[in-house]
Amino acid sequence: IQLLVVPITTIVVTGVLALAIIGPVTRHLGILITEGVVMLFDLAPVLGGLIFGLLYAPLVITGMHHMFLAVDLQLIATQGGTFIWPMIVMSNLAQGSAALGVFYMSRNVRERSMASTSAVSAYFGITEPAMFGINLRYKFPFYAALAGSALGSIFLSLNKVQASAIGVGGLPGFISIIPQYIPMFVIGMLVAIAVPFVLTCALSLKIIRPGFRVA
């Protein structure tokens, strides 16, 4: 009896709660969050880009970054485009470039192999190998990536770059960008790629780590 009753009761109760309470509540919550985000970026685009660029990667560590997908979809449905997704691409590229900086500066064969493969992965939207395998281990590449992500996001925010859809969060990210914003998006990509790489190389010379090149 327990095997029959418990699963069916669980499905019925959770289904009713999801459709009658959780769904409507979270829908309105998503609308409020979306309106708040839009207001912040309208009133202070520099501050909005800075906050998002600095906080997105730490949110990836906790898994909370997935909540932005709902905001993206809400913005696309109500505004015709989302400014969040282009900035997510900036964070992914920045993490990849920081890992690439470690690859360039490290003399350890194993570290170089891990850094190069994780950088390629991040450049195509999967940042966890670069973050957990390389950048967070040495800390300063992670901070360099946050700086690059913030600068790239500020640039996109000032130029109101938007995407018409969500897609691959890396080098192919321009596919999702509304065509008129692609030139500005490409410049933002260059910022997010160059800044973390240069900062990682510079910091590795100042913060001595075993197996790294020294000045």
Tab-separated table of C-alpha atoms in Angstrom:
chain	number	residue	atom	x	y	z
A	1	ILE	CA	0.000	0.000	0.000
A	2	GLN	CA	2.835	2.383	0.870
A	3	LEU	CA	4.514	1.816	-2.508
A	4	LEU	CA	1.282	2.734	-4.281
A	5	VAL	CA	0.017	5.583	-2.103
A	6	VAL	CA	3.208	7.565	-1.342
A	7	PRO	CA	4.364	8.236	-4.957
A	8	ILE	CA	0.881	9.178	-6.175
A	9	THR	CA	0.221	11.405	-3.163
A	10	THR	CA	3.602	13.093	-3.597
A	11	ILE	CA	2.964	13.795	-7.278
A	12	VAL	CA	-0.548	15.137	-6.653
A	13	VAL	CA	0.465	17.394	-3.750
A	14	THR	CA	3.582	18.802	-5.421
A	15	GLY	CA	1.765	19.203	-8.733
A	16	VAL	CA	-1.050	21.208	-7.150
A	17	LEU	CA	1.424	23.355	-5.188
A	18	ALA	CA	3.542	23.973	-8.300
A	19	LEU	CA	0.602	24.988	-10.484
A	20	ALA	CA	-1.491	26.851	-7.912
A	21	ILE	CA	1.111	28.548	-5.689
A	22	ILE	CA	4.781	28.128	-6.611
A	23	GLY	CA	4.330	28.859	-10.309
A	24	PRO	CA	2.356	32.117	-9.967
A	25	VAL	CA	4.473	33.367	-7.066
A	26	THR	CA	7.783	32.744	-8.841
A	27	ARG	CA	6.386	34.229	-12.055
A	28	HIS	CA	5.580	37.496	-10.296
A	29	LEU	CA	8.912	37.345	-8.461
A	30	GLY	CA	10.670	36.957	-11.808
A	31	ILE	CA	8.804	39.977	-13.154
A	32	LEU	CA	9.861	42.062	-10.130
A	33	ILE	CA	13.499	40.968	-10.450
A	34	THR	CA	13.461	41.750	-14.166
A	35	GLU	CA	11.975	45.201	-13.577
A	36	GLY	CA	14.567	45.879	-10.870
A	37	VAL	CA	17.435	44.843	-13.107
A	38	VAL	CA	16.129	46.949	-15.995
A	39	MET	CA	15.733	49.961	-13.688
A	40	LEU	CA	19.286	49.603	-12.369
A	41	PHE	CA	20.789	49.425	-15.855
A	42	ASP	CA	18.643	52.329	-17.063
A	43	LEU	CA	19.574	54.607	-14.159
A	44	ALA	CA	23.220	53.597	-13.692
A	45	PRO	CA	24.559	51.439	-16.545
A	46	VAL	CA	28.149	51.657	-15.295
A	47	LEU	CA	27.168	50.467	-11.825
A	48	GLY	CA	24.952	47.742	-13.251
A	49	GLY	CA	27.695	46.439	-15.544
A	50	LEU	CA	30.250	46.603	-12.747
A	51	ILE	CA	28.084	44.688	-10.276
A	52	PHE	CA	27.090	42.038	-12.799
A	53	GLY	CA	30.620	41.586	-14.111
A	54	LEU	CA	32.017	41.153	-10.617
A	55	LEU	CA	29.280	38.920	-9.205
A	56	TYR	CA	28.376	36.555	-12.036
A	57	ALA	CA	31.400	34.244	-11.682
A	58	PRO	CA	30.983	33.929	-7.870
A	59	LEU	CA	27.336	33.039	-8.523
A	60	VAL	CA	28.501	30.297	-10.905
A	61	ILE	CA	30.427	28.784	-7.990
A	62	THR	CA	27.169	28.458	-6.027
A	63	GLY	CA	25.039	27.428	-9.016
A	64	MET	CA	22.771	30.455	-8.585
A	65	HIS	CA	23.693	31.812	-12.024
A	66	HIS	CA	20.909	29.726	-13.560
A	67	MET	CA	18.339	32.189	-12.222
A	68	PHE	CA	19.439	34.687	-14.875
A	69	LEU	CA	18.064	32.433	-17.613
A	70	ALA	CA	14.549	33.245	-16.393
A	71	VAL	CA	15.412	36.959	-16.392
A	72	ASP	CA	16.806	36.636	-19.928
A	73	LEU	CA	13.638	34.975	-21.193
A	74	GLN	CA	11.473	37.550	-19.422
A	75	LEU	CA	13.436	40.412	-20.990
A	76	ILE	CA	13.246	38.845	-24.458
A	77	ALA	CA	9.489	38.383	-24.076
A	78	THR	CA	8.786	41.897	-22.759
A	79	GLN	CA	11.607	44.045	-24.160
A	80	GLY	CA	12.435	42.223	-27.396
A	81	GLY	CA	16.007	41.551	-26.261
A	82	THR	CA	18.166	40.895	-23.224
A	83	PHE	CA	21.244	42.786	-22.049
A	84	ILE	CA	22.076	40.087	-19.485
A	85	TRP	CA	23.170	37.353	-21.881
A	86	PRO	CA	25.888	39.435	-23.609
A	87	MET	CA	27.443	40.149	-20.198
A	88	ILE	CA	27.383	36.448	-19.318
A	89	VAL	CA	29.528	35.929	-22.409
A	90	MET	CA	32.001	38.505	-21.028
A	91	SER	CA	32.381	36.489	-17.822
A	92	ASN	CA	32.956	33.245	-19.719
A	93	LEU	CA	35.600	34.773	-21.971
A	94	ALA	CA	37.337	36.401	-19.002
A	95	GLN	CA	37.643	33.105	-17.143
A	96	GLY	CA	39.060	31.473	-20.264
A	97	SER	CA	41.632	34.207	-20.774
A	98	ALA	CA	42.764	34.042	-17.152
A	99	ALA	CA	43.333	30.315	-17.564
A	100	LEU	CA	45.171	31.030	-20.811
A	101	GLY	CA	47.396	33.439	-18.901
A	102	VAL	CA	48.275	30.652	-16.483
A	103	PHE	CA	49.065	28.426	-19.459
A	104	TYR	CA	51.418	31.058	-20.837
A	105	MET	CA	53.176	31.806	-17.556
A	106	SER	CA	53.376	28.338	-16.009
A	107	ARG	CA	56.363	26.061	-16.571
A	108	ASN	CA	54.617	22.977	-15.189
A	109	VAL	CA	53.639	20.643	-18.041
A	110	ARG	CA	50.598	19.257	-16.244
A	111	GLU	CA	49.340	22.720	-15.284
A	112	ARG	CA	49.854	23.979	-18.830
A	113	SER	CA	47.851	21.085	-20.226
A	114	MET	CA	44.991	21.624	-17.802
A	115	ALA	CA	45.019	25.397	-18.305
A	116	SER	CA	44.949	25.176	-22.095
A	117	THR	CA	42.080	22.689	-22.289
A	118	SER	CA	40.023	24.502	-19.642
A	119	ALA	CA	40.595	27.824	-21.447
A	120	VAL	CA	39.210	26.366	-24.681
A	121	SER	CA	36.230	25.021	-22.736
A	122	ALA	CA	35.557	28.451	-21.204
A	123	TYR	CA	35.826	30.126	-24.599
A	124	PHE	CA	32.910	27.950	-25.663
A	125	GLY	CA	30.764	28.646	-22.611
A	126	ILE	CA	31.786	26.044	-19.999
A	127	THR	CA	33.776	27.869	-17.338
A	128	GLU	CA	33.765	25.374	-14.453
A	129	PRO	CA	36.998	23.573	-15.508
A	130	ALA	CA	38.854	26.885	-15.776
A	131	MET	CA	37.403	28.272	-12.558
A	132	PHE	CA	37.770	25.251	-10.304
A	133	GLY	CA	40.763	23.644	-11.977
A	134	ILE	CA	42.956	26.711	-12.474
A	135	ASN	CA	41.728	30.182	-11.548
A	136	LEU	CA	40.404	29.572	-8.047
A	137	ARG	CA	43.415	27.433	-7.171
A	138	TYR	CA	45.781	30.350	-7.714
A	139	LYS	CA	43.231	33.050	-6.806
A	140	PHE	CA	44.893	35.927	-8.700
A	141	PRO	CA	43.759	34.627	-12.138
A	142	PHE	CA	40.212	34.562	-10.782
A	143	TYR	CA	40.485	38.182	-9.640
A	144	ALA	CA	41.945	39.103	-13.036
A	145	ALA	CA	38.975	37.412	-14.713
A	146	LEU	CA	36.543	39.389	-12.540
A	147	ALA	CA	38.246	42.631	-13.562
A	148	GLY	CA	38.047	41.755	-17.257
A	149	SER	CA	34.439	40.655	-16.944
A	150	ALA	CA	33.504	43.878	-15.149
A	151	LEU	CA	35.180	46.109	-17.748
A	152	GLY	CA	33.628	44.220	-20.637
A	153	SER	CA	30.189	44.311	-19.000
A	154	ILE	CA	30.460	48.049	-18.328
A	155	PHE	CA	31.312	48.648	-21.992
A	156	LEU	CA	28.331	46.584	-23.171
A	157	SER	CA	26.026	48.246	-20.661
A	158	LEU	CA	27.046	51.755	-21.764
A	159	ASN	CA	26.391	50.803	-25.386
A	160	LYS	CA	23.106	49.010	-24.528
A	161	VAL	CA	24.159	45.819	-26.328
A	162	GLN	CA	21.325	43.288	-26.474
A	163	ALA	CA	20.801	39.707	-27.584
A	164	SER	CA	17.660	38.456	-29.275
A	165	ALA	CA	18.081	34.978	-27.774
A	166	ILE	CA	20.247	32.966	-25.411
A	167	GLY	CA	22.813	30.600	-26.898
A	168	VAL	CA	26.437	29.557	-26.561
A	169	GLY	CA	28.099	31.705	-23.915
A	170	GLY	CA	31.536	32.115	-25.419
A	171	LEU	CA	33.243	33.036	-28.672
A	172	PRO	CA	30.196	31.983	-30.741
A	173	GLY	CA	28.046	34.269	-28.549
A	174	PHE	CA	27.812	36.913	-31.280
A	175	ILE	CA	25.312	34.633	-33.044
A	176	SER	CA	22.687	35.586	-30.453
A	177	ILE	CA	23.404	39.327	-30.596
A	178	ILE	CA	21.047	41.686	-32.408
A	179	PRO	CA	22.992	42.557	-35.609
A	180	GLN	CA	23.224	46.307	-35.007
A	181	TYR	CA	25.041	45.670	-31.700
A	182	ILE	CA	27.561	43.127	-32.992
A	183	PRO	CA	30.443	45.628	-33.547
A	184	MET	CA	30.186	46.908	-29.953
A	185	PHE	CA	29.845	43.347	-28.710
A	186	VAL	CA	33.040	42.323	-30.501
A	187	ILE	CA	34.910	45.211	-28.866
A	188	GLY	CA	33.566	44.083	-25.500
A	189	MET	CA	34.788	40.564	-26.266
A	190	LEU	CA	38.279	41.885	-26.979
A	191	VAL	CA	38.277	43.724	-23.644
A	192	ALA	CA	37.122	40.620	-21.759
A	193	ILE	CA	39.798	38.517	-23.484
A	194	ALA	CA	42.756	40.882	-23.262
A	195	VAL	CA	42.419	42.334	-19.746
A	196	PRO	CA	42.396	39.040	-17.776
A	197	PHE	CA	45.265	37.616	-19.819
A	198	VAL	CA	47.462	40.682	-19.298
A	199	LEU	CA	46.560	40.975	-15.609
A	200	THR	CA	47.206	37.281	-14.975
A	201	CYS	CA	50.621	37.483	-16.610
A	202	ALA	CA	51.490	40.681	-14.710
A	203	LEU	CA	50.301	39.370	-11.353
A	204	SER	CA	52.139	36.083	-11.816
A	205	LEU	CA	55.363	38.078	-11.973
A	206	LYS	CA	54.524	39.941	-8.769
A	207	ILE	CA	53.040	37.041	-6.807
A	208	ILE	CA	55.611	34.265	-6.964
A	209	ARG	CA	54.139	30.796	-7.353
A	210	PRO	CA	56.088	27.546	-7.701
A	211	GLY	CA	56.301	26.565	-11.340
A	212	PHE	CA	55.603	30.043	-12.710
A	213	ARG	CA	57.916	32.279	-14.657
A	214	VAL	CA	59.579	35.000	-12.630
A	215	ALA	CA	60.551	38.524	-13.596
